[in-house]
Amino acid sequence: MYLFPCPPTIKDHSLDCASNQAYISWVDNDDAVGFLINASSALGHTPFCSSTNTSCLLDDLLCGQTYTVHAIAQGDQCNSEPSESFEIVTAPCTPANVRSQYECGTSIALLSWDETLGHDSFIARVESGDHSDSCSTTETQCSLTTLMCGHLYNVTVNALAGHCNSSQSAATQIQTARCAPQNVSASLLCGNNTVAVTWLASSGAVGYTVTALGRDGDAKTCTTDDTSCDLPNMHCAQTYEITVTPFSETCEGFQSTAFTFIAGPCPPTEVQTSLQCESNVGSVSWVAAPTSKMYIATATDQDGHAHTCITNGTAGCSFSDLKCGETYNVSVVTMERGCQSEPSAPVTLKASICPPTSLAGVTACDTNDLTITWDQNPETGVTYFLYSQKEGGANTSYSTVDTSYVISGLQCGEHYSFRVTAKDSVCTSNLSSTMEMDTAPCPPTNLTAQANCSTNGGTITWDLSAGGVTYTAMVTGTTHSLTAFCTSNATSCSVKLDCGHPYSASVVASTGTCNSTMDTIQFDSAPCLPGNVAAALDCSANTFAVQWSESEGHRNSYTALAIGSDGSNLSCGTSSTTCTINSLACGITYSIAVSTANVNCATIEGSDYRIQSAPCKPESPAVSLECSTNVAKVTWDNAGPDQIHMVSAVDWQGVKSSCNSTGSNCTFSSLSCGQAYTVTVQGLTDTCKSKLSTSMNLLTAPCVPTHLTADVDCEAGITSVTWDSARGATGYTVHAEGSGGHNATCTSSDTNCAFLDLVCGQDYTMVVLANHDSCVSLASESITTTTLPCRHTGLQAYLDCSTNTAQISWTSGNGTLIYKALAEGFDIKHQLTCSSPGSGCNISNLQCGERYRVSVRGEGRTCPSPARDWVVVNTAPCPPTALSVQSSCSSDNISVSWVASHGSISYTAIAVSNEGHWLSCNTSTTAGDISGLLCGQEYKVYAAGVDNSCVGAKSNIYIVNTAPCVPTDVQNGLDCLSGVLTITWQQSGYTPNHYHAELTSSEGLLTVCDTNVTTCVVSRMQCGLTYSVVVVAHDDVCNSSYSPAQQVTAAPCPPDAVSAVVDCATNIVTVTWDNSVAEVLYTVTAECPSGQHYTCNLTGIGCDLSTLSCGTEYNVTVTPSRGGCVGVNTPSQLVKTAPCVPRLTEVEMDCLSDSAWVVWEESVGAELYVAVATDSQGQTFECNSTDSNTCAMPELHCGHHFTFTLTALDQKCSSAPSNAVVSETAPCPPQDMQTKVGCENHTVSVSWTPSVGALMYTVTLERTDGEITFCTTDGTGCDITQLPCGEMYVLAVTAEGRTCNTSESMRTIVRTVPCIPQRLQASVSCSSNVANMMWNTSRGGQLYSVEATGTDGHVAGCMSHDTRCDLTGLHCGQHYTATMVAQDSDCTSPVSDTVELKTAPCIPATVSTVMDCAANAMSVSWSKSSGADSYIATLQDSDGNSTTCQALSGAASCNVTTLSCGQIYHVTVAASDRSCSSPSTDVTDTHAGRKGQGSLTHIPSI
């Protein structure tokens, strides 16, 4: 009988969600020999597991399945009935084909994935480094709206169920739009009015678009991949809003915050110029440019020379350095933020006329007339004014249109300064440079002459004359033909004369251009002294033996004189022609002269014959030596001022050096070193030598040692130094300075020295100095020597096992130039070396498996450093040989074997893949197995020997290829619009030969694709179908398994019969279509030409677009999508929204024409604009425009308020009315203006009748040079005070409203009181007693009136429109005080400063004569006349000869002598006052008596 086991009793069951493995346990059954667990799912999957224990692991369960499970107990013959069944629900399947659709403008991401089995819901997660988000849904898509800009997010999806969640899906990625750039700033670049824009980079951006929008509508853009960009040609002074937008390859980023920037400045306008003649200062003014305060005005002449003036805050400036006579082009630029605007249009400025140049003068020496000339001014119609200043006298001026002027009637010895000005129709120039002129000098006076006995010279003296600069004296012999000259600028000069002769002397004063007349005196030269004077010096006695030639008549009476240069006098007397002068001072020069007793001479001060006395002996000599230069200085006491001193220095060989001096010291600069000299000093004259001074000994500094050498004893470490002996040295010192800072010295009395303690390994610089008791020589030429090198330490050796290279190192010792390392084999004959100047080197090519001894020795510059120690190096084992590998395509194990190698203790076998996967096995035998090789890899397999410290070199390499790996991460990239599916996958390991991909549609259609890359493209995917995708890899030997199946669904199909209708009133567009498909999302898109678009999403058959922009044409399309896959959109429908409401920006009132300019911003979509103005009575005015953003409303009523609105229209609709702007027209102009000028208080009073609509009034006075004075009032009149004199103004009144001013009232001309005339001058004509009055032009003066009052009360006057007039009818001999005023049609100026003038003296009256016939003399008398201080009486005889007499100091008579008898004399008298002479009196005839006749008196009848 067969027993049936009882059905198992299930004890427990559980599911591992991660692996989908179920663990099932039951109660043990003794009757059972085994157990079988069967499971079946609703989809037909039937996994099972069996066990002989009480548990089993069901590990082949599929995801998303519900399994019914029961257990069966197995007996020896029969099985039990199934146990009670239970259910196991596995974890949901992992979502596949996770996709994302990202909207750049909104930063919204739509995530979608394929449907999976077993889920209740899904959760999608996005994660970046600093941000994460998630969304949950029961659908296969969801949206995320909080993604941050500039982030790369990893997207994963999990399926959720009540008991388990799926594993995480394969990740896809979302790159969000780039963040808005930060720190946007802009700065002005001067060239082409350029703005430089900078910002901080946005992470991930590949480029940026910079946009600048001006308020005037100007737009500038640039695109760059940098963080800066320049925008040129900005509109001046325009305000721009600047934004920066980043972009990537796929997406436009977020726009930055707008940066407000004002472009470079505009040039000023209405530039005007004016000139101040007096200072030649040009002024320029302008209307200021918007937003600017700093301006630079430039005046450029025809040669390109420029003048500039700069102002900050004012609309004008001045040029103070203009060149006279030049015409300038003036332009102005605005300066702002370091940049200049374009220049304004040039205007002309003419500088003041230039003063005359090349002022020159010629003096007529005989008449003292002065002729002054100057260059012609290039301008026409020029008048010249010549100003004369007499030194110590008055100023005089003359005018002429010529370029020369002659001044006559001047006296000798007068000095004048002249300057000239030029005047044209506008200005009077500055004064020219001053020219100095002199009349002919007056003749010198008080001429005297004095003779000099000893030198036979003559000295002429005189008094300085007026005007004289230099004086020339001429001396002429009267009895013999000798003429001598001398010149001086003082009052004397001397000439050489012949003794004992009479002479005449004359002196002429000169200015360089004129000479004076001369006067002559007579004098005698000095008497002759004995001649042929000679003297002989007795050097030992220091006496002069003097001899001379005998003079006739002077025997027994000679005196010889010696006059010393020190002022001493010595003499000797004799009756012969020789004598001796004793007691001479030594070292003195004497003048020798001989005199006789009967020669009358003054003191004899010297002669032309000179001779020196005997020299003095130098005393107290001393010598000093400068050791460093061997320069010796010898000094002594100097007793003979006129002698020469010779200093001698004699060495031991008798070689002599000398130097000469006239003072008390002398210097030897080229004495030999190391010599002993004897030094003496001796005085010298032309013929004598003094005794030698006391001798002195001098020892010069030792000579510099030469041929310095050094030698190093390498064994003892001693450095020996030798040199050649130096002359004069008694000892030597050697200085050694080490390169490491150590210094040493040694001294010696011989020519060698040894250093015992120098530091090893240093370079020493050595010099030697010689010395004696008082001096040390200069240092010798230096030498450099190196001590023996220091020993190296710390020898080490390290083996590089891979190359069998010994890396040897040590600590270097100073002074070693190069090291040599030696490696010697212990067991073999093999040596290798390496060299290095440093602290290590490498020895390569050591033989494998051997032992080496390593040592190091060094070489210094002068000595070696031998090896002192050694170390041992063991080389790496030799490589194994005959490597063999056994492998199988289906296994991950290989077997490796080889032949043993020299030096190896054990072995290692290694397999390394081309991706770096490394596997090994270690063994002490010559074979081993390596397991765990990866699929799809190429492995390099080799073996190496191992000892205690190294792994030896590799054996030969064996190549092993494993089977290809299963393709992973299969991705389906569907281009929903084109229906093209791109399948990609990842292939680990090496690349297989080819791949095979299979696609099976939901309708059973199979599509295959073969390729040799990891991408396969399938075109013409049918919309609305779902496909299953698998991939398998092939190589030459094996195939991989199939990849897990992936699902992909093609894009949904577009709807039919789409229509779009716009509601003109609401701007809502209604879009509809015929049919819709379940689970398909339809997106309606309206896109304008600028790229902006508006959407609505729904699953039905229509929607409304309600947020469209006004005035815009849109292309409307409908796009289907399912799960993020967007299908082909429908054909576009064109629709246009109503025009936008315009914005009225401003109303500009034209105050002059009572019209208004209406200005608005352009309205999008508008084809016509209509502006309406409504006044307070409801009356309307209209204007319209189709092609601009302005229109004009003419002929509005003045003084009214208006409300302005604007409407935009196109062919279908009109916009709502714009914002309203309220404005008003200008008040009506003021009428009936009245003006009154206050001559005394410099005031102008203005009044007018009220203007309708006026709030204030402004009275403006504009001067001819552009300066403006004004007053403001709310009444109908005002006074403008403190006006300058002599100005002409244009007066106008303006009424001011709230927003506009009226046009000006009728303009009228107003003149202020003329200015006081300046520089009134008078010049009286002596002949006519007419005073020529001259003055400077007075501003504002039209007529000038001069009045002069005399001391007798007489008043005279004259009037003129020019700057001069003549006062006639003046009384003779009177002083007048003159003043003047300037007048115009309304006012008279205050009185000018006074000027004094004096008329010519009156004609003398009652002339009478008294003739003294006996004496032939006549007395002339008359009555005194007013104004006279002297008189001249002129007598002319019947033959026409004239004689005069003069009465000074006011006398009224004078006498004339030596008249001829029998003549009739015609007598006239004229009065004078130094400046003028009166006309002569009538002629009075007087008869001279015949001889013997008495006196005759003639009194003319009255």
mmCIF file of N, CA, C and O in Angstrom, residues 422-478:
data_model
loop_
_atom_site.group_PDB
_atom_site.id
_atom_site.type_symbol
_atom_site.label_atom_id
_atom_site.label_comp_id
_atom_site.label_asym_id
_atom_site.label_seq_id
_atom_site.Cartn_x
_atom_site.Cartn_y
_atom_site.Cartn_z
ATOM 1 N N ALA A 422 47.215 150.761 -32.475
ATOM 2 C CA ALA A 422 46.453 150.795 -33.718
ATOM 3 C C ALA A 422 44.983 150.671 -33.383
ATOM 4 O O ALA A 422 44.596 149.957 -32.448
ATOM 5 N N LYS A 423 44.145 151.357 -34.150
ATOM 6 C CA LYS A 423 42.710 151.330 -33.915
ATOM 7 C C LYS A 423 42.006 151.036 -35.220
ATOM 8 O O LYS A 423 42.296 151.647 -36.250
ATOM 9 N N ASP A 424 41.099 150.035 -35.181
ATOM 10 C CA ASP A 424 40.247 149.774 -36.337
ATOM 11 C C ASP A 424 38.824 150.144 -35.988
ATOM 12 O O ASP A 424 38.581 150.856 -35.007
ATOM 13 N N SER A 425 37.871 149.671 -36.758
ATOM 14 C CA SER A 425 36.480 150.059 -36.541
ATOM 15 C C SER A 425 35.891 149.442 -35.288
ATOM 16 O O SER A 425 34.816 149.855 -34.849
ATOM 17 N N VAL A 426 36.578 148.445 -34.691
ATOM 18 C CA VAL A 426 36.017 147.747 -33.532
ATOM 19 C C VAL A 426 36.824 148.010 -32.270
ATOM 20 O O VAL A 426 36.268 148.351 -31.223
ATOM 21 N N CYS A 427 38.118 147.881 -32.336
ATOM 22 C CA CYS A 427 38.946 147.881 -31.138
ATOM 23 C C CYS A 427 40.174 148.751 -31.323
ATOM 24 O O CYS A 427 40.603 149.042 -32.457
ATOM 25 N N THR A 428 40.708 149.147 -30.172
ATOM 26 C CA THR A 428 42.033 149.756 -30.122
ATOM 27 C C THR A 428 42.993 148.725 -29.551
ATOM 28 O O THR A 428 42.700 148.094 -28.532
ATOM 29 N N SER A 429 44.128 148.569 -30.204
ATOM 30 C CA SER A 429 45.074 147.534 -29.786
ATOM 31 C C SER A 429 45.749 147.907 -28.478
ATOM 32 O O SER A 429 45.645 149.039 -27.988
ATOM 33 N N ASN A 430 46.468 146.933 -27.937
ATOM 34 C CA ASN A 430 47.351 147.226 -26.817
ATOM 35 C C ASN A 430 48.520 148.076 -27.308
ATOM 36 O O ASN A 430 48.761 148.218 -28.511
ATOM 37 N N LEU A 431 49.235 148.646 -26.354
ATOM 38 C CA LEU A 431 50.418 149.412 -26.703
ATOM 39 C C LEU A 431 51.490 148.478 -27.249
ATOM 40 O O LEU A 431 51.633 147.332 -26.807
ATOM 41 N N SER A 432 52.238 148.999 -28.216
ATOM 42 C CA SER A 432 53.353 148.244 -28.748
ATOM 43 C C SER A 432 54.464 148.162 -27.706
ATOM 44 O O SER A 432 54.391 148.774 -26.638
ATOM 45 N N SER A 433 55.498 147.394 -28.017
ATOM 46 C CA SER A 433 56.673 147.392 -27.156
ATOM 47 C C SER A 433 57.321 148.782 -27.181
ATOM 48 O O SER A 433 57.163 149.550 -28.136
ATOM 49 N N THR A 434 58.016 149.086 -26.110
ATOM 50 C CA THR A 434 58.601 150.424 -25.963
ATOM 51 C C THR A 434 59.893 150.524 -26.768
ATOM 52 O O THR A 434 60.705 149.596 -26.795
ATOM 53 N N MET A 435 60.057 151.676 -27.428
ATOM 54 C CA MET A 435 61.300 151.971 -28.130
ATOM 55 C C MET A 435 61.918 153.211 -27.496
ATOM 56 O O MET A 435 61.228 154.214 -27.258
ATOM 57 N N GLU A 436 63.193 153.093 -27.165
ATOM 58 C CA GLU A 436 63.916 154.208 -26.556
ATOM 59 C C GLU A 436 64.696 154.958 -27.637
ATOM 60 O O GLU A 436 65.310 154.350 -28.509
ATOM 61 N N MET A 437 64.686 156.327 -27.570
ATOM 62 C CA MET A 437 65.441 157.150 -28.525
ATOM 63 C C MET A 437 66.066 158.326 -27.802
ATOM 64 O O MET A 437 65.547 158.800 -26.773
ATOM 65 N N ASP A 438 67.168 158.773 -28.344
ATOM 66 C CA ASP A 438 67.868 159.923 -27.782
ATOM 67 C C ASP A 438 68.078 160.947 -28.888
ATOM 68 O O ASP A 438 68.341 160.599 -30.055
ATOM 69 N N THR A 439 67.997 162.215 -28.486
ATOM 70 C CA THR A 439 68.491 163.254 -29.379
ATOM 71 C C THR A 439 70.018 163.264 -29.285
ATOM 72 O O THR A 439 70.618 162.543 -28.481
ATOM 73 N N ALA A 440 70.650 164.092 -30.130
ATOM 74 C CA ALA A 440 72.112 164.165 -30.104
ATOM 75 C C ALA A 440 72.578 164.622 -28.736
ATOM 76 O O ALA A 440 71.935 165.462 -28.086
ATOM 77 N N PRO A 441 73.676 164.040 -28.216
ATOM 78 C CA PRO A 441 74.125 164.439 -26.881
ATOM 79 C C PRO A 441 74.633 165.890 -26.889
ATOM 80 O O PRO A 441 75.114 166.407 -27.893
ATOM 81 N N CYS A 442 74.537 166.515 -25.712
ATOM 82 C CA CYS A 442 75.097 167.857 -25.546
ATOM 83 C C CYS A 442 76.620 167.743 -25.434
ATOM 84 O O CYS A 442 77.149 166.706 -25.004
ATOM 85 N N PRO A 443 77.378 168.795 -25.782
ATOM 86 C CA PRO A 443 78.846 168.703 -25.715
ATOM 87 C C PRO A 443 79.318 168.670 -24.276
ATOM 88 O O PRO A 443 78.722 169.289 -23.391
ATOM 89 N N PRO A 444 80.407 167.895 -23.995
ATOM 90 C CA PRO A 444 80.964 167.879 -22.638
ATOM 91 C C PRO A 444 81.490 169.271 -22.256
ATOM 92 O O PRO A 444 81.892 170.082 -23.104
ATOM 93 N N THR A 445 81.529 169.538 -20.949
ATOM 94 C CA THR A 445 81.992 170.840 -20.441
ATOM 95 C C THR A 445 83.095 170.620 -19.419
ATOM 96 O O THR A 445 83.393 169.492 -19.032
ATOM 97 N N ASN A 446 83.724 171.793 -18.992
ATOM 98 C CA ASN A 446 84.802 171.783 -17.978
ATOM 99 C C ASN A 446 85.931 170.838 -18.399
ATOM 100 O O ASN A 446 86.374 169.978 -17.634
ATOM 101 N N LEU A 447 86.401 171.030 -19.613
ATOM 102 C CA LEU A 447 87.466 170.200 -20.151
ATOM 103 C C LEU A 447 88.800 170.609 -19.533
ATOM 104 O O LEU A 447 89.143 171.795 -19.501
ATOM 105 N N THR A 448 89.590 169.616 -18.973
ATOM 106 C CA THR A 448 90.914 169.874 -18.394
ATOM 107 C C THR A 448 91.873 168.815 -18.874
ATOM 108 O O THR A 448 91.462 167.743 -19.315
ATOM 109 N N ALA A 449 93.222 169.133 -18.755
ATOM 110 C CA ALA A 449 94.264 168.172 -19.130
ATOM 111 C C ALA A 449 95.391 168.232 -18.118
ATOM 112 O O ALA A 449 95.736 169.308 -17.608
ATOM 113 N N GLN A 450 96.017 167.054 -17.769
ATOM 114 C CA GLN A 450 97.114 166.980 -16.807
ATOM 115 C C GLN A 450 98.176 166.034 -17.354
ATOM 116 O O GLN A 450 97.860 164.939 -17.813
ATOM 117 N N ALA A 451 99.477 166.504 -17.293
ATOM 118 C CA ALA A 451 100.593 165.691 -17.795
ATOM 119 C C ALA A 451 101.235 164.916 -16.663
ATOM 120 O O ALA A 451 101.266 165.380 -15.524
ATOM 121 N N ASN A 452 101.776 163.707 -16.968
ATOM 122 C CA ASN A 452 102.443 162.843 -15.990
ATOM 123 C C ASN A 452 103.920 162.761 -16.366
ATOM 124 O O ASN A 452 104.266 162.332 -17.459
ATOM 125 N N CYS A 453 104.782 163.161 -15.384
ATOM 126 C CA CYS A 453 106.213 163.258 -15.683
ATOM 127 C C CYS A 453 106.848 161.909 -15.979
ATOM 128 O O CYS A 453 107.595 161.743 -16.942
ATOM 129 N N SER A 454 106.579 160.922 -15.108
ATOM 130 C CA SER A 454 107.361 159.687 -15.183
ATOM 131 C C SER A 454 106.951 158.800 -16.343
ATOM 132 O O SER A 454 107.756 158.053 -16.869
ATOM 133 N N THR A 455 105.670 158.867 -16.741
ATOM 134 C CA THR A 455 105.189 157.967 -17.800
ATOM 135 C C THR A 455 104.968 158.665 -19.119
ATOM 136 O O THR A 455 104.578 158.027 -20.089
ATOM 137 N N ASN A 456 105.217 159.987 -19.147
ATOM 138 C CA ASN A 456 104.947 160.768 -20.361
ATOM 139 C C ASN A 456 103.501 160.582 -20.830
ATOM 140 O O ASN A 456 103.223 160.460 -22.020
ATOM 141 N N GLY A 457 102.574 160.506 -19.876
ATOM 142 C CA GLY A 457 101.161 160.370 -20.217
ATOM 143 C C GLY A 457 100.413 161.661 -19.999
ATOM 144 O O GLY A 457 100.861 162.552 -19.277
ATOM 145 N N GLY A 458 99.232 161.754 -20.628
ATOM 146 C CA GLY A 458 98.345 162.879 -20.436
ATOM 147 C C GLY A 458 96.961 162.391 -20.087
ATOM 148 O O GLY A 458 96.434 161.492 -20.737
ATOM 149 N N THR A 459 96.338 162.978 -19.054
ATOM 150 C CA THR A 459 94.999 162.590 -18.603
ATOM 151 C C THR A 459 94.041 163.725 -18.901
ATOM 152 O O THR A 459 94.260 164.858 -18.451
ATOM 153 N N ILE A 460 92.973 163.434 -19.678
ATOM 154 C CA ILE A 460 91.965 164.420 -20.057
ATOM 155 C C ILE A 460 90.746 164.159 -19.188
ATOM 156 O O ILE A 460 90.276 163.022 -19.086
ATOM 157 N N THR A 461 90.155 165.187 -18.582
ATOM 158 C CA THR A 461 88.956 165.067 -17.745
ATOM 159 C C THR A 461 87.907 166.031 -18.254
ATOM 160 O O THR A 461 88.217 167.043 -18.892
ATOM 161 N N TRP A 462 86.624 165.733 -17.925
ATOM 162 C CA TRP A 462 85.492 166.565 -18.350
ATOM 163 C C TRP A 462 84.302 166.242 -17.463
ATOM 164 O O TRP A 462 84.312 165.305 -16.678
ATOM 165 N N ASP A 463 83.272 167.033 -17.576
ATOM 166 C CA ASP A 463 82.001 166.762 -16.891
ATOM 167 C C ASP A 463 81.098 165.975 -17.829
ATOM 168 O O ASP A 463 81.139 166.163 -19.046
ATOM 169 N N LEU A 464 80.273 165.093 -17.210
ATOM 170 C CA LEU A 464 79.304 164.348 -18.018
ATOM 171 C C LEU A 464 78.351 165.304 -18.710
ATOM 172 O O LEU A 464 77.919 166.315 -18.123
ATOM 173 N N SER A 465 77.978 164.958 -19.951
ATOM 174 C CA SER A 465 77.047 165.798 -20.698
ATOM 175 C C SER A 465 75.707 165.087 -20.810
ATOM 176 O O SER A 465 75.631 163.855 -20.769
ATOM 177 N N ALA A 466 74.646 165.883 -20.943
ATOM 178 C CA ALA A 466 73.304 165.315 -21.093
ATOM 179 C C ALA A 466 73.261 164.466 -22.358
ATOM 180 O O ALA A 466 73.621 164.930 -23.436
ATOM 181 N N GLY A 467 72.838 163.212 -22.217
ATOM 182 C CA GLY A 467 72.687 162.322 -23.358
ATOM 183 C C GLY A 467 73.946 161.597 -23.744
ATOM 184 O O GLY A 467 73.910 160.703 -24.604
ATOM 185 N N GLY A 468 75.064 161.901 -23.160
ATOM 186 C CA GLY A 468 76.297 161.244 -23.541
ATOM 187 C C GLY A 468 76.382 159.841 -22.985
ATOM 188 O O GLY A 468 76.091 159.619 -21.815
ATOM 189 N N VAL A 469 76.801 158.888 -23.854
ATOM 190 C CA VAL A 469 76.972 157.495 -23.437
ATOM 191 C C VAL A 469 78.451 157.162 -23.369
ATOM 192 O O VAL A 469 78.949 156.643 -22.369
ATOM 193 N N THR A 470 79.186 157.458 -24.431
ATOM 194 C CA THR A 470 80.639 157.275 -24.451
ATOM 195 C C THR A 470 81.280 158.606 -24.867
ATOM 196 O O THR A 470 80.641 159.461 -25.497
ATOM 197 N N TYR A 471 82.573 158.702 -24.466
ATOM 198 C CA TYR A 471 83.295 159.934 -24.753
ATOM 199 C C TYR A 471 84.623 159.578 -25.425
ATOM 200 O O TYR A 471 85.288 158.607 -25.013
ATOM 201 N N THR A 472 84.973 160.337 -26.446
ATOM 202 C CA THR A 472 86.242 160.140 -27.164
ATOM 203 C C THR A 472 87.061 161.415 -27.084
ATOM 204 O O THR A 472 86.577 162.491 -27.481
ATOM 205 N N ALA A 473 88.257 161.252 -26.496
ATOM 206 C CA ALA A 473 89.174 162.400 -26.396
ATOM 207 C C ALA A 473 90.223 162.297 -27.494
ATOM 208 O O ALA A 473 90.766 161.204 -27.734
ATOM 209 N N MET A 474 90.520 163.394 -28.169
ATOM 210 C CA MET A 474 91.553 163.445 -29.214
ATOM 211 C C MET A 474 92.589 164.486 -28.810
ATOM 212 O O MET A 474 92.233 165.635 -28.504
ATOM 213 N N VAL A 475 93.858 164.059 -28.730
ATOM 214 C CA VAL A 475 94.965 164.949 -28.354
ATOM 215 C C VAL A 475 95.874 165.077 -29.580
ATOM 216 O O VAL A 475 96.332 164.066 -30.122
ATOM 217 N N THR A 476 96.145 166.319 -29.983
ATOM 218 C CA THR A 476 96.933 166.581 -31.209
ATOM 219 C C THR A 476 98.083 167.517 -30.870
ATOM 220 O O THR A 476 97.891 168.561 -30.212
ATOM 221 N N GLY A 477 99.272 167.100 -31.287
ATOM 222 C CA GLY A 477 100.423 167.986 -31.089
ATOM 223 C C GLY A 477 100.313 169.239 -31.967
ATOM 224 O O GLY A 477 100.007 169.132 -33.156
ATOM 225 N N THR A 478 100.606 170.385 -31.360
ATOM 226 C CA THR A 478 100.474 171.640 -32.122
ATOM 227 C C THR A 478 101.759 171.997 -32.849
ATOM 228 O O THR A 478 101.739 172.809 -33.770
#
